[in-house]
Amino acid sequence: MGRNASTRPGFDPAVVADILSHMLDGIGASSRPHLVGLSALQGSGKSTLAAQLVAAAKERGMAALALSLDDFYFGRRQRLALAREVHPLLAVRTVPGTHDIALLERTLDALSSAAPTSPARIPRFDKGTDTRLPPSRWRTVRRRPQLVVLEGWCVGVGAQEDAALREPLNALEREHDADRRWRRFVNAQLGGDYARLWQRIDHVVLLRAPAYEVVRRWREEQERGLRRRGAARAMSPAQVRRFLEFAERLSRHALASLPERANLVVALDEERRVTAVRPRIPRAASRAPAGRY
């Protein structure tokens, strides 16, 4: 099967069908939606792939929808409170600890029982105003989906060993987190609320970039395109580099650790073309099934 895919305008339908088949392998009747975690670093095409997977599932007659982890960021006011109480870097939405995980879990619970008489509401975050839209503008779901695709840049990422936090990774950590307070807070979130959320995932799909340096280039290309179109909130090259430093530690950690944890690895080349779709092969010692994460 050809795997010439691009996130612009989308992945090859044959590739999408292959990924969907792996995602749904072994799915049976359940009282709750089949939850797939789609993990990919910035600029990899995760939102594009999530939308295509949902569309392909609907073509098969399934009720399906996509959720974005980005829609569950705390609003600006809540993050400023975190910045005062915990660490100033938490004013910036990016890392674990800046998402409302409790709201996401309530949303998943509501989707499990969605019906015309008890619809679920899907939050929406406006990055332009840097806050969540009012509930009156949230999406309404009146039917329990069979498939939910949760996409996000840190979906499925586990906590690091404390020893890995000792040395600063970049200028942001050296200049603003010399005492490791921010790093340790973020890591504690991954080992706590986020780990609990990841346990709800039935199938983890990793859209894997070839290297972190490539991800940096992809993100800079996105902002360059926004600047050319005159987007009001497009970042300058210096702002992009600073923004990426917030996520660099966990981005590198994800590239190193998720291939061993994901149920399916979709490998990309430097032009975002799919080069392989590889299911995880359980280690002989454990023979762990590729089901519940």
PDB file of C-alpha atoms in Angstrom:
ATOM      1  CA  MET A   1       0.000   0.000   0.000  1.00  0.00           C
ATOM      2  CA  GLY A   2       1.320   3.407  -0.874  1.00  0.00           C
ATOM      3  CA  ARG A   3       2.074   5.672   2.072  1.00  0.00           C
ATOM      4  CA  ASN A   4       2.560   9.012   0.388  1.00  0.00           C
ATOM      5  CA  ALA A   5       0.743  11.236   2.849  1.00  0.00           C
ATOM      6  CA  SER A   6       0.887  14.864   3.722  1.00  0.00           C
ATOM      7  CA  THR A   7      -0.897  16.877   6.368  1.00  0.00           C
ATOM      8  CA  ARG A   8      -1.577  19.455   3.649  1.00  0.00           C
ATOM      9  CA  PRO A   9      -4.329  18.966   2.662  1.00  0.00           C
ATOM     10  CA  GLY A  10      -4.550  15.552   4.332  1.00  0.00           C
ATOM     11  CA  PHE A  11      -3.253  12.035   4.657  1.00  0.00           C
ATOM     12  CA  ASP A  12      -3.732   9.448   1.924  1.00  0.00           C
ATOM     13  CA  PRO A  13      -7.185   7.842   2.461  1.00  0.00           C
ATOM     14  CA  ALA A  14      -5.590   4.386   2.186  1.00  0.00           C
ATOM     15  CA  VAL A  15      -3.242   5.252   5.050  1.00  0.00           C
ATOM     16  CA  VAL A  16      -6.154   6.576   7.121  1.00  0.00           C
ATOM     17  CA  ALA A  17      -8.148   3.384   6.469  1.00  0.00           C
ATOM     18  CA  ASP A  18      -5.143   1.286   7.550  1.00  0.00           C
ATOM     19  CA  ILE A  19      -4.725   3.239  10.788  1.00  0.00           C
ATOM     20  CA  LEU A  20      -8.457   3.058  11.533  1.00  0.00           C
ATOM     21  CA  SER A  21      -8.490  -0.701  11.017  1.00  0.00           C
ATOM     22  CA  HIS A  22      -5.677  -1.093  13.541  1.00  0.00           C
ATOM     23  CA  MET A  23      -7.479   1.205  15.988  1.00  0.00           C
ATOM     24  CA  LEU A  24     -10.688  -0.796  15.792  1.00  0.00           C
ATOM     25  CA  ASP A  25      -9.103  -4.257  15.819  1.00  0.00           C
ATOM     26  CA  GLY A  26     -10.777  -6.271  18.549  1.00  0.00           C
ATOM     27  CA  ILE A  27     -13.319  -3.591  19.447  1.00  0.00           C
ATOM     28  CA  GLY A  28     -16.521  -5.087  20.776  1.00  0.00           C
ATOM     29  CA  ALA A  29     -19.801  -3.972  22.244  1.00  0.00           C
ATOM     30  CA  SER A  30     -19.324  -1.627  25.166  1.00  0.00           C
ATOM     31  CA  SER A  31     -21.382   0.720  27.280  1.00  0.00           C
ATOM     32  CA  ARG A  32     -18.811   3.461  26.739  1.00  0.00           C
ATOM     33  CA  PRO A  33     -17.082   4.896  23.659  1.00  0.00           C
ATOM     34  CA  HIS A  34     -13.856   3.323  22.395  1.00  0.00           C
ATOM     35  CA  LEU A  35     -11.282   5.955  23.374  1.00  0.00           C
ATOM     36  CA  VAL A  36      -8.245   6.408  21.127  1.00  0.00           C
ATOM     37  CA  GLY A  37      -5.399   8.686  22.167  1.00  0.00           C
ATOM     38  CA  LEU A  38      -3.708  10.288  19.157  1.00  0.00           C
ATOM     39  CA  SER A  39      -0.353  11.671  20.271  1.00  0.00           C
ATOM     40  CA  ALA A  40       1.837  13.868  18.075  1.00  0.00           C
ATOM     41  CA  LEU A  41       4.160  16.804  18.577  1.00  0.00           C
ATOM     42  CA  GLN A  42       3.433  20.293  17.278  1.00  0.00           C
ATOM     43  CA  GLY A  43       3.045  20.579  13.530  1.00  0.00           C
ATOM     44  CA  SER A  44       2.855  16.827  12.884  1.00  0.00           C
ATOM     45  CA  GLY A  45      -0.712  16.854  11.550  1.00  0.00           C
ATOM     46  CA  LYS A  46      -2.591  15.322  14.478  1.00  0.00           C
ATOM     47  CA  SER A  47      -5.703  17.492  14.077  1.00  0.00           C
ATOM     48  CA  THR A  48      -5.831  16.668  10.367  1.00  0.00           C
ATOM     49  CA  LEU A  49      -5.454  12.942  11.004  1.00  0.00           C
ATOM     50  CA  ALA A  50      -8.021  12.978  13.830  1.00  0.00           C
ATOM     51  CA  ALA A  51     -10.602  14.614  11.552  1.00  0.00           C
ATOM     52  CA  GLN A  52      -9.893  12.117   8.779  1.00  0.00           C
ATOM     53  CA  LEU A  53     -10.168   9.155  11.149  1.00  0.00           C
ATOM     54  CA  VAL A  54     -13.531  10.385  12.414  1.00  0.00           C
ATOM     55  CA  ALA A  55     -14.777  10.917   8.853  1.00  0.00           C
ATOM     56  CA  ALA A  56     -13.601   7.422   7.847  1.00  0.00           C
ATOM     57  CA  ALA A  57     -15.298   5.886  10.884  1.00  0.00           C
ATOM     58  CA  LYS A  58     -18.551   7.640  10.003  1.00  0.00           C
ATOM     59  CA  GLU A  59     -18.310   6.218   6.481  1.00  0.00           C
ATOM     60  CA  ARG A  60     -18.296   2.790   8.147  1.00  0.00           C
ATOM     61  CA  GLY A  61     -21.509   3.682   9.948  1.00  0.00           C
ATOM     62  CA  MET A  62     -19.956   4.493  13.323  1.00  0.00           C
ATOM     63  CA  ALA A  63     -20.861   7.444  15.519  1.00  0.00           C
ATOM     64  CA  ALA A  64     -17.501   9.137  16.071  1.00  0.00           C
ATOM     65  CA  LEU A  65     -16.005  12.445  17.154  1.00  0.00           C
ATOM     66  CA  ALA A  66     -12.645  14.033  17.902  1.00  0.00           C
ATOM     67  CA  LEU A  67     -11.632  15.889  21.050  1.00  0.00           C
ATOM     68  CA  SER A  68      -8.613  18.170  21.251  1.00  0.00           C
ATOM     69  CA  LEU A  69      -6.614  18.390  24.444  1.00  0.00           C
ATOM     70  CA  ASP A  70      -6.106  22.063  23.529  1.00  0.00           C
ATOM     71  CA  ASP A  71      -9.797  22.767  24.177  1.00  0.00           C
ATOM     72  CA  PHE A  72      -9.281  21.850  27.830  1.00  0.00           C
ATOM     73  CA  TYR A  73      -6.638  24.432  28.691  1.00  0.00           C
ATOM     74  CA  PHE A  74      -7.374  26.501  31.751  1.00  0.00           C
ATOM     75  CA  GLY A  75      -8.430  30.023  30.904  1.00  0.00           C
ATOM     76  CA  ARG A  76      -6.042  32.932  31.332  1.00  0.00           C
ATOM     77  CA  ARG A  77      -7.408  33.885  34.756  1.00  0.00           C
ATOM     78  CA  GLN A  78      -6.953  30.370  36.163  1.00  0.00           C
ATOM     79  CA  ARG A  79      -3.432  30.117  34.766  1.00  0.00           C
ATOM     80  CA  LEU A  80      -2.489  33.452  36.293  1.00  0.00           C
ATOM     81  CA  ALA A  81      -3.659  32.080  39.632  1.00  0.00           C
ATOM     82  CA  LEU A  82      -1.414  29.042  39.102  1.00  0.00           C
ATOM     83  CA  ALA A  83       1.428  31.379  38.230  1.00  0.00           C
ATOM     84  CA  ARG A  84       1.013  33.206  41.535  1.00  0.00           C
ATOM     85  CA  GLU A  85       0.524  30.098  43.658  1.00  0.00           C
ATOM     86  CA  VAL A  86       2.959  27.638  42.051  1.00  0.00           C
ATOM     87  CA  HIS A  87       5.328  29.106  39.435  1.00  0.00           C
ATOM     88  CA  PRO A  88       5.257  32.087  37.048  1.00  0.00           C
ATOM     89  CA  LEU A  89       5.859  29.876  33.968  1.00  0.00           C
ATOM     90  CA  LEU A  90       2.410  28.307  34.440  1.00  0.00           C
ATOM     91  CA  ALA A  91       0.832  31.495  33.098  1.00  0.00           C
ATOM     92  CA  VAL A  92       1.648  30.146  29.626  1.00  0.00           C
ATOM     93  CA  ARG A  93      -0.661  27.410  28.284  1.00  0.00           C
ATOM     94  CA  THR A  94       1.406  24.461  27.128  1.00  0.00           C
ATOM     95  CA  VAL A  95       2.610  21.962  29.680  1.00  0.00           C
ATOM     96  CA  PRO A  96       0.747  19.429  31.832  1.00  0.00           C
ATOM     97  CA  GLY A  97      -0.777  21.329  34.706  1.00  0.00           C
ATOM     98  CA  THR A  98      -2.292  23.980  32.430  1.00  0.00           C
ATOM     99  CA  HIS A  99      -5.166  21.704  31.321  1.00  0.00           C
ATOM    100  CA  ASP A 100      -8.449  21.172  33.178  1.00  0.00           C
ATOM    101  CA  ILE A 101      -8.212  17.376  33.426  1.00  0.00           C
ATOM    102  CA  ALA A 102     -11.268  17.170  35.686  1.00  0.00           C
ATOM    103  CA  LEU A 103     -13.361  18.875  32.987  1.00  0.00           C
ATOM    104  CA  LEU A 104     -12.023  16.481  30.360  1.00  0.00           C
ATOM    105  CA  GLU A 105     -12.918  13.475  32.495  1.00  0.00           C
ATOM    106  CA  ARG A 106     -16.415  14.842  33.097  1.00  0.00           C
ATOM    107  CA  THR A 107     -16.779  15.355  29.349  1.00  0.00           C
ATOM    108  CA  LEU A 108     -15.795  11.738  28.642  1.00  0.00           C
ATOM    109  CA  ASP A 109     -18.311  10.584  31.268  1.00  0.00           C
ATOM    110  CA  ALA A 110     -21.020  12.725  29.691  1.00  0.00           C
ATOM    111  CA  LEU A 111     -20.277  11.313  26.234  1.00  0.00           C
ATOM    112  CA  SER A 112     -20.764   7.785  27.609  1.00  0.00           C
ATOM    113  CA  SER A 113     -24.393   8.613  28.370  1.00  0.00           C
ATOM    114  CA  ALA A 114     -25.123  11.246  25.721  1.00  0.00           C
ATOM    115  CA  ALA A 115     -28.730  11.210  24.521  1.00  0.00           C
ATOM    116  CA  PRO A 116     -31.300  13.707  23.223  1.00  0.00           C
ATOM    117  CA  THR A 117     -32.587  14.193  26.755  1.00  0.00           C
ATOM    118  CA  SER A 118     -29.113  14.390  28.334  1.00  0.00           C
ATOM    119  CA  PRO A 119     -26.678  15.818  25.778  1.00  0.00           C
ATOM    120  CA  ALA A 120     -22.950  16.110  26.377  1.00  0.00           C
ATOM    121  CA  ARG A 121     -21.244  19.491  25.964  1.00  0.00           C
ATOM    122  CA  ILE A 122     -17.791  19.786  24.370  1.00  0.00           C
ATOM    123  CA  PRO A 123     -15.695  22.781  25.502  1.00  0.00           C
ATOM    124  CA  ARG A 124     -13.967  25.055  23.013  1.00  0.00           C
ATOM    125  CA  PHE A 125     -10.846  27.100  23.671  1.00  0.00           C
ATOM    126  CA  ASP A 126     -10.180  30.307  21.753  1.00  0.00           C
ATOM    127  CA  LYS A 127      -6.417  30.713  21.290  1.00  0.00           C
ATOM    128  CA  GLY A 128      -6.971  34.211  19.926  1.00  0.00           C
ATOM    129  CA  THR A 129      -8.307  35.456  23.253  1.00  0.00           C
ATOM    130  CA  ASP A 130      -6.344  32.819  25.203  1.00  0.00           C
ATOM    131  CA  THR A 131      -9.344  31.607  27.143  1.00  0.00           C
ATOM    132  CA  ARG A 132     -12.194  29.112  27.003  1.00  0.00           C
ATOM    133  CA  LEU A 133     -15.368  30.123  25.214  1.00  0.00           C
ATOM    134  CA  PRO A 134     -18.547  30.411  27.308  1.00  0.00           C
ATOM    135  CA  PRO A 135     -20.643  27.220  27.601  1.00  0.00           C
ATOM    136  CA  SER A 136     -23.308  28.722  25.326  1.00  0.00           C
ATOM    137  CA  ARG A 137     -20.803  28.308  22.470  1.00  0.00           C
ATOM    138  CA  TRP A 138     -19.762  24.731  23.264  1.00  0.00           C
ATOM    139  CA  ARG A 139     -20.621  21.862  20.949  1.00  0.00           C
ATOM    140  CA  THR A 140     -23.636  19.728  21.857  1.00  0.00           C
ATOM    141  CA  VAL A 141     -23.576  15.940  21.357  1.00  0.00           C
ATOM    142  CA  ARG A 142     -26.959  14.182  21.602  1.00  0.00           C
ATOM    143  CA  ARG A 143     -25.869  10.624  20.773  1.00  0.00           C
ATOM    144  CA  ARG A 144     -23.321   8.406  22.495  1.00  0.00           C
ATOM    145  CA  PRO A 145     -20.357   8.012  20.128  1.00  0.00           C
ATOM    146  CA  GLN A 146     -18.863   4.598  19.501  1.00  0.00           C
ATOM    147  CA  LEU A 147     -15.442   6.123  18.887  1.00  0.00           C
ATOM    148  CA  VAL A 148     -13.744   9.142  20.462  1.00  0.00           C
ATOM    149  CA  VAL A 149     -10.333  10.301  19.233  1.00  0.00           C
ATOM    150  CA  LEU A 150      -8.503  12.432  21.826  1.00  0.00           C
ATOM    151  CA  GLU A 151      -5.644  14.266  20.107  1.00  0.00           C
ATOM    152  CA  GLY A 152      -2.905  16.260  21.769  1.00  0.00           C
ATOM    153  CA  TRP A 153       0.820  16.891  21.824  1.00  0.00           C
ATOM    154  CA  CYS A 154       1.442  15.153  25.166  1.00  0.00           C
ATOM    155  CA  VAL A 155      -1.260  12.465  25.123  1.00  0.00           C
ATOM    156  CA  GLY A 156       0.067   9.274  26.717  1.00  0.00           C
ATOM    157  CA  VAL A 157       3.338  10.774  27.923  1.00  0.00           C
ATOM    158  CA  GLY A 158       4.441   9.438  31.318  1.00  0.00           C
ATOM    159  CA  ALA A 159       6.380  11.097  34.124  1.00  0.00           C
ATOM    160  CA  GLN A 160      10.173  11.223  34.054  1.00  0.00           C
ATOM    161  CA  GLU A 161      12.519   9.985  36.761  1.00  0.00           C
ATOM    162  CA  ASP A 162      13.425  12.793  39.148  1.00  0.00           C
ATOM    163  CA  ALA A 163      17.092  12.425  38.189  1.00  0.00           C
ATOM    164  CA  ALA A 164      16.201  13.402  34.620  1.00  0.00           C
ATOM    165  CA  LEU A 165      15.007  16.801  35.880  1.00  0.00           C
ATOM    166  CA  ARG A 166      18.268  17.850  37.504  1.00  0.00           C
ATOM    167  CA  GLU A 167      19.970  19.571  34.599  1.00  0.00           C
ATOM    168  CA  PRO A 168      18.217  22.412  32.715  1.00  0.00           C
ATOM    169  CA  LEU A 169      17.539  21.544  29.090  1.00  0.00           C
ATOM    170  CA  ASN A 170      17.399  25.010  27.557  1.00  0.00           C
ATOM    171  CA  ALA A 171      17.623  28.724  28.304  1.00  0.00           C
ATOM    172  CA  LEU A 172      14.061  28.864  29.661  1.00  0.00           C
ATOM    173  CA  GLU A 173      14.825  26.292  32.340  1.00  0.00           C
ATOM    174  CA  ARG A 174      18.234  27.813  33.161  1.00  0.00           C
ATOM    175  CA  GLU A 175      16.900  31.357  33.484  1.00  0.00           C
ATOM    176  CA  HIS A 176      13.449  30.788  35.013  1.00  0.00           C
ATOM    177  CA  ASP A 177      13.505  27.378  36.717  1.00  0.00           C
ATOM    178  CA  ALA A 178      16.896  27.103  38.373  1.00  0.00           C
ATOM    179  CA  ASP A 179      15.358  25.454  41.456  1.00  0.00           C
ATOM    180  CA  ARG A 180      13.423  22.893  39.296  1.00  0.00           C
ATOM    181  CA  ARG A 181      10.121  23.879  40.900  1.00  0.00           C
ATOM    182  CA  TRP A 182       8.325  24.217  37.538  1.00  0.00           C
ATOM    183  CA  ARG A 183       9.811  20.997  36.141  1.00  0.00           C
ATOM    184  CA  ARG A 184       8.856  19.049  39.234  1.00  0.00           C
ATOM    185  CA  PHE A 185       5.301  20.418  39.252  1.00  0.00           C
ATOM    186  CA  VAL A 186       4.787  19.477  35.600  1.00  0.00           C
ATOM    187  CA  ASN A 187       6.255  16.019  36.202  1.00  0.00           C
ATOM    188  CA  ALA A 188       3.990  15.503  39.216  1.00  0.00           C
ATOM    189  CA  GLN A 189       0.959  16.280  37.055  1.00  0.00           C
ATOM    190  CA  LEU A 190       2.035  13.618  34.553  1.00  0.00           C
ATOM    191  CA  GLY A 191       2.354  11.099  37.358  1.00  0.00           C
ATOM    192  CA  GLY A 192      -1.010  12.069  38.835  1.00  0.00           C
ATOM    193  CA  ASP A 193      -4.073  13.448  37.046  1.00  0.00           C
ATOM    194  CA  TYR A 194      -2.704  12.865  33.549  1.00  0.00           C
ATOM    195  CA  ALA A 195      -1.695   9.268  34.302  1.00  0.00           C
ATOM    196  CA  ARG A 196      -5.237   8.648  35.542  1.00  0.00           C
ATOM    197  CA  LEU A 197      -6.626  10.081  32.304  1.00  0.00           C
ATOM    198  CA  TRP A 198      -4.273   7.992  30.143  1.00  0.00           C
ATOM    199  CA  GLN A 199      -5.581   4.861  31.888  1.00  0.00           C
ATOM    200  CA  ARG A 200      -8.941   5.496  30.262  1.00  0.00           C
ATOM    201  CA  ILE A 201      -7.437   5.214  26.787  1.00  0.00           C
ATOM    202  CA  ASP A 202      -8.091   1.955  24.944  1.00  0.00           C
ATOM    203  CA  HIS A 203      -5.648   2.463  22.088  1.00  0.00           C
ATOM    204  CA  VAL A 204      -2.708   4.872  21.729  1.00  0.00           C
ATOM    205  CA  VAL A 205      -1.664   5.980  18.238  1.00  0.00           C
ATOM    206  CA  LEU A 206       1.642   7.835  17.936  1.00  0.00           C
ATOM    207  CA  LEU A 207       2.175  10.057  14.906  1.00  0.00           C
ATOM    208  CA  ARG A 208       5.953  10.023  15.184  1.00  0.00           C
ATOM    209  CA  ALA A 209       8.182  12.814  13.874  1.00  0.00           C
ATOM    210  CA  PRO A 210      11.680  11.769  12.772  1.00  0.00           C
ATOM    211  CA  ALA A 211      13.469  14.103  15.237  1.00  0.00           C
ATOM    212  CA  TYR A 212      12.843  17.033  17.549  1.00  0.00           C
ATOM    213  CA  GLU A 213      14.757  19.410  15.279  1.00  0.00           C
ATOM    214  CA  VAL A 214      12.262  18.606  12.507  1.00  0.00           C
ATOM    215  CA  VAL A 215       9.352  19.435  14.816  1.00  0.00           C
ATOM    216  CA  ARG A 216      10.979  22.790  15.534  1.00  0.00           C
ATOM    217  CA  ARG A 217      11.180  23.500  11.799  1.00  0.00           C
ATOM    218  CA  TRP A 218       7.557  22.470  11.227  1.00  0.00           C
ATOM    219  CA  ARG A 219       6.359  24.814  13.983  1.00  0.00           C
ATOM    220  CA  GLU A 220       8.413  27.698  12.610  1.00  0.00           C
ATOM    221  CA  GLU A 221       6.983  27.039   9.126  1.00  0.00           C
ATOM    222  CA  GLN A 222       3.435  27.250  10.520  1.00  0.00           C
ATOM    223  CA  GLU A 223       4.073  30.649  12.079  1.00  0.00           C
ATOM    224  CA  ARG A 224       5.845  31.873   8.952  1.00  0.00           C
ATOM    225  CA  GLY A 225       2.710  31.057   6.968  1.00  0.00           C
ATOM    226  CA  LEU A 226       0.563  32.929   9.491  1.00  0.00           C
ATOM    227  CA  ARG A 227       2.818  35.983   9.272  1.00  0.00           C
ATOM    228  CA  ARG A 228       2.587  35.956   5.462  1.00  0.00           C
ATOM    229  CA  ARG A 229      -1.214  35.985   5.741  1.00  0.00           C
ATOM    230  CA  GLY A 230      -1.070  38.886   8.185  1.00  0.00           C
ATOM    231  CA  ALA A 231      -2.507  36.941  11.151  1.00  0.00           C
ATOM    232  CA  ALA A 232      -2.755  39.301  14.109  1.00  0.00           C
ATOM    233  CA  ARG A 233      -1.339  36.868  16.657  1.00  0.00           C
ATOM    234  CA  ALA A 234       1.359  35.231  14.542  1.00  0.00           C
ATOM    235  CA  MET A 235       4.601  34.803  16.489  1.00  0.00           C
ATOM    236  CA  SER A 236       7.949  36.200  15.459  1.00  0.00           C
ATOM    237  CA  PRO A 237      10.873  33.754  15.009  1.00  0.00           C
ATOM    238  CA  ALA A 238      12.171  34.679  18.475  1.00  0.00           C
ATOM    239  CA  GLN A 239       8.726  34.145  20.024  1.00  0.00           C
ATOM    240  CA  VAL A 240       8.415  30.738  18.341  1.00  0.00           C
ATOM    241  CA  ARG A 241      11.782  29.643  19.721  1.00  0.00           C
ATOM    242  CA  ARG A 242      10.790  30.765  23.223  1.00  0.00           C
ATOM    243  CA  PHE A 243       7.374  29.095  23.004  1.00  0.00           C
ATOM    244  CA  LEU A 244       8.949  25.802  21.913  1.00  0.00           C
ATOM    245  CA  GLU A 245      11.238  25.842  24.950  1.00  0.00           C
ATOM    246  CA  PHE A 246       8.198  25.339  27.202  1.00  0.00           C
ATOM    247  CA  ALA A 247       7.454  21.991  25.532  1.00  0.00           C
ATOM    248  CA  GLU A 248      10.984  20.915  24.563  1.00  0.00           C
ATOM    249  CA  ARG A 249      11.648  18.682  27.556  1.00  0.00           C
ATOM    250  CA  LEU A 250       8.462  16.660  27.202  1.00  0.00           C
ATOM    251  CA  SER A 251       8.669  16.674  23.404  1.00  0.00           C
ATOM    252  CA  ARG A 252      12.056  14.983  23.543  1.00  0.00           C
ATOM    253  CA  HIS A 253      10.813  12.648  26.277  1.00  0.00           C
ATOM    254  CA  ALA A 254       7.794  11.712  24.141  1.00  0.00           C
ATOM    255  CA  LEU A 255       9.952  10.924  21.106  1.00  0.00           C
ATOM    256  CA  ALA A 256      12.121   8.653  23.248  1.00  0.00           C
ATOM    257  CA  SER A 257       9.470   6.910  25.348  1.00  0.00           C
ATOM    258  CA  LEU A 258       6.157   6.730  23.477  1.00  0.00           C
ATOM    259  CA  PRO A 259       7.188   4.297  20.711  1.00  0.00           C
ATOM    260  CA  GLU A 260       7.472   1.600  23.394  1.00  0.00           C
ATOM    261  CA  ARG A 261       4.097   2.490  24.916  1.00  0.00           C
ATOM    262  CA  ALA A 262       1.914   3.213  21.897  1.00  0.00           C
ATOM    263  CA  ASN A 263      -0.270   0.502  20.377  1.00  0.00           C
ATOM    264  CA  LEU A 264       0.396   1.864  16.899  1.00  0.00           C
ATOM    265  CA  VAL A 265       3.302   3.971  15.597  1.00  0.00           C
ATOM    266  CA  VAL A 266       2.736   5.969  12.407  1.00  0.00           C
ATOM    267  CA  ALA A 267       6.194   7.082  11.272  1.00  0.00           C
ATOM    268  CA  LEU A 268       6.652  10.351   9.366  1.00  0.00           C
ATOM    269  CA  ASP A 269       9.563  11.620   7.312  1.00  0.00           C
ATOM    270  CA  GLU A 270      10.790  15.221   7.278  1.00  0.00           C
ATOM    271  CA  GLU A 271       8.055  16.207   4.796  1.00  0.00           C
ATOM    272  CA  ARG A 272       5.299  14.683   6.958  1.00  0.00           C
ATOM    273  CA  ARG A 273       4.898  11.704   4.635  1.00  0.00           C
ATOM    274  CA  VAL A 274       3.916   8.427   6.280  1.00  0.00           C
ATOM    275  CA  THR A 275       6.724   5.909   5.876  1.00  0.00           C
ATOM    276  CA  ALA A 276       5.348   3.066   8.030  1.00  0.00           C
ATOM    277  CA  VAL A 277       2.373   2.017  10.143  1.00  0.00           C
ATOM    278  CA  ARG A 278       3.674  -0.318  12.837  1.00  0.00           C
ATOM    279  CA  PRO A 279       1.598  -2.051  15.531  1.00  0.00           C
ATOM    280  CA  ARG A 280       3.372  -2.622  18.808  1.00  0.00           C
ATOM    281  CA  ILE A 281       4.720  -6.141  19.236  1.00  0.00           C
ATOM    282  CA  PRO A 282       4.394  -7.158  22.911  1.00  0.00           C
ATOM    283  CA  ARG A 283       7.659  -8.073  24.596  1.00  0.00           C
ATOM    284  CA  ALA A 284       8.142 -11.810  24.946  1.00  0.00           C
ATOM    285  CA  ALA A 285       8.615 -11.545  28.694  1.00  0.00           C
ATOM    286  CA  SER A 286       5.214 -10.023  29.340  1.00  0.00           C
ATOM    287  CA  ARG A 287       3.221 -10.814  26.215  1.00  0.00           C
ATOM    288  CA  ALA A 288       1.060  -7.891  27.220  1.00  0.00           C
ATOM    289  CA  PRO A 289      -1.981  -7.372  24.991  1.00  0.00           C
ATOM    290  CA  ALA A 290      -2.137  -4.214  22.923  1.00  0.00           C
ATOM    291  CA  GLY A 291      -5.480  -3.221  24.384  1.00  0.00           C
ATOM    292  CA  ARG A 292      -6.043  -1.107  27.498  1.00  0.00           C
ATOM    293  CA  TYR A 293      -3.174   1.356  27.919  1.00  0.00           C
TER     294      TYR A 293
END
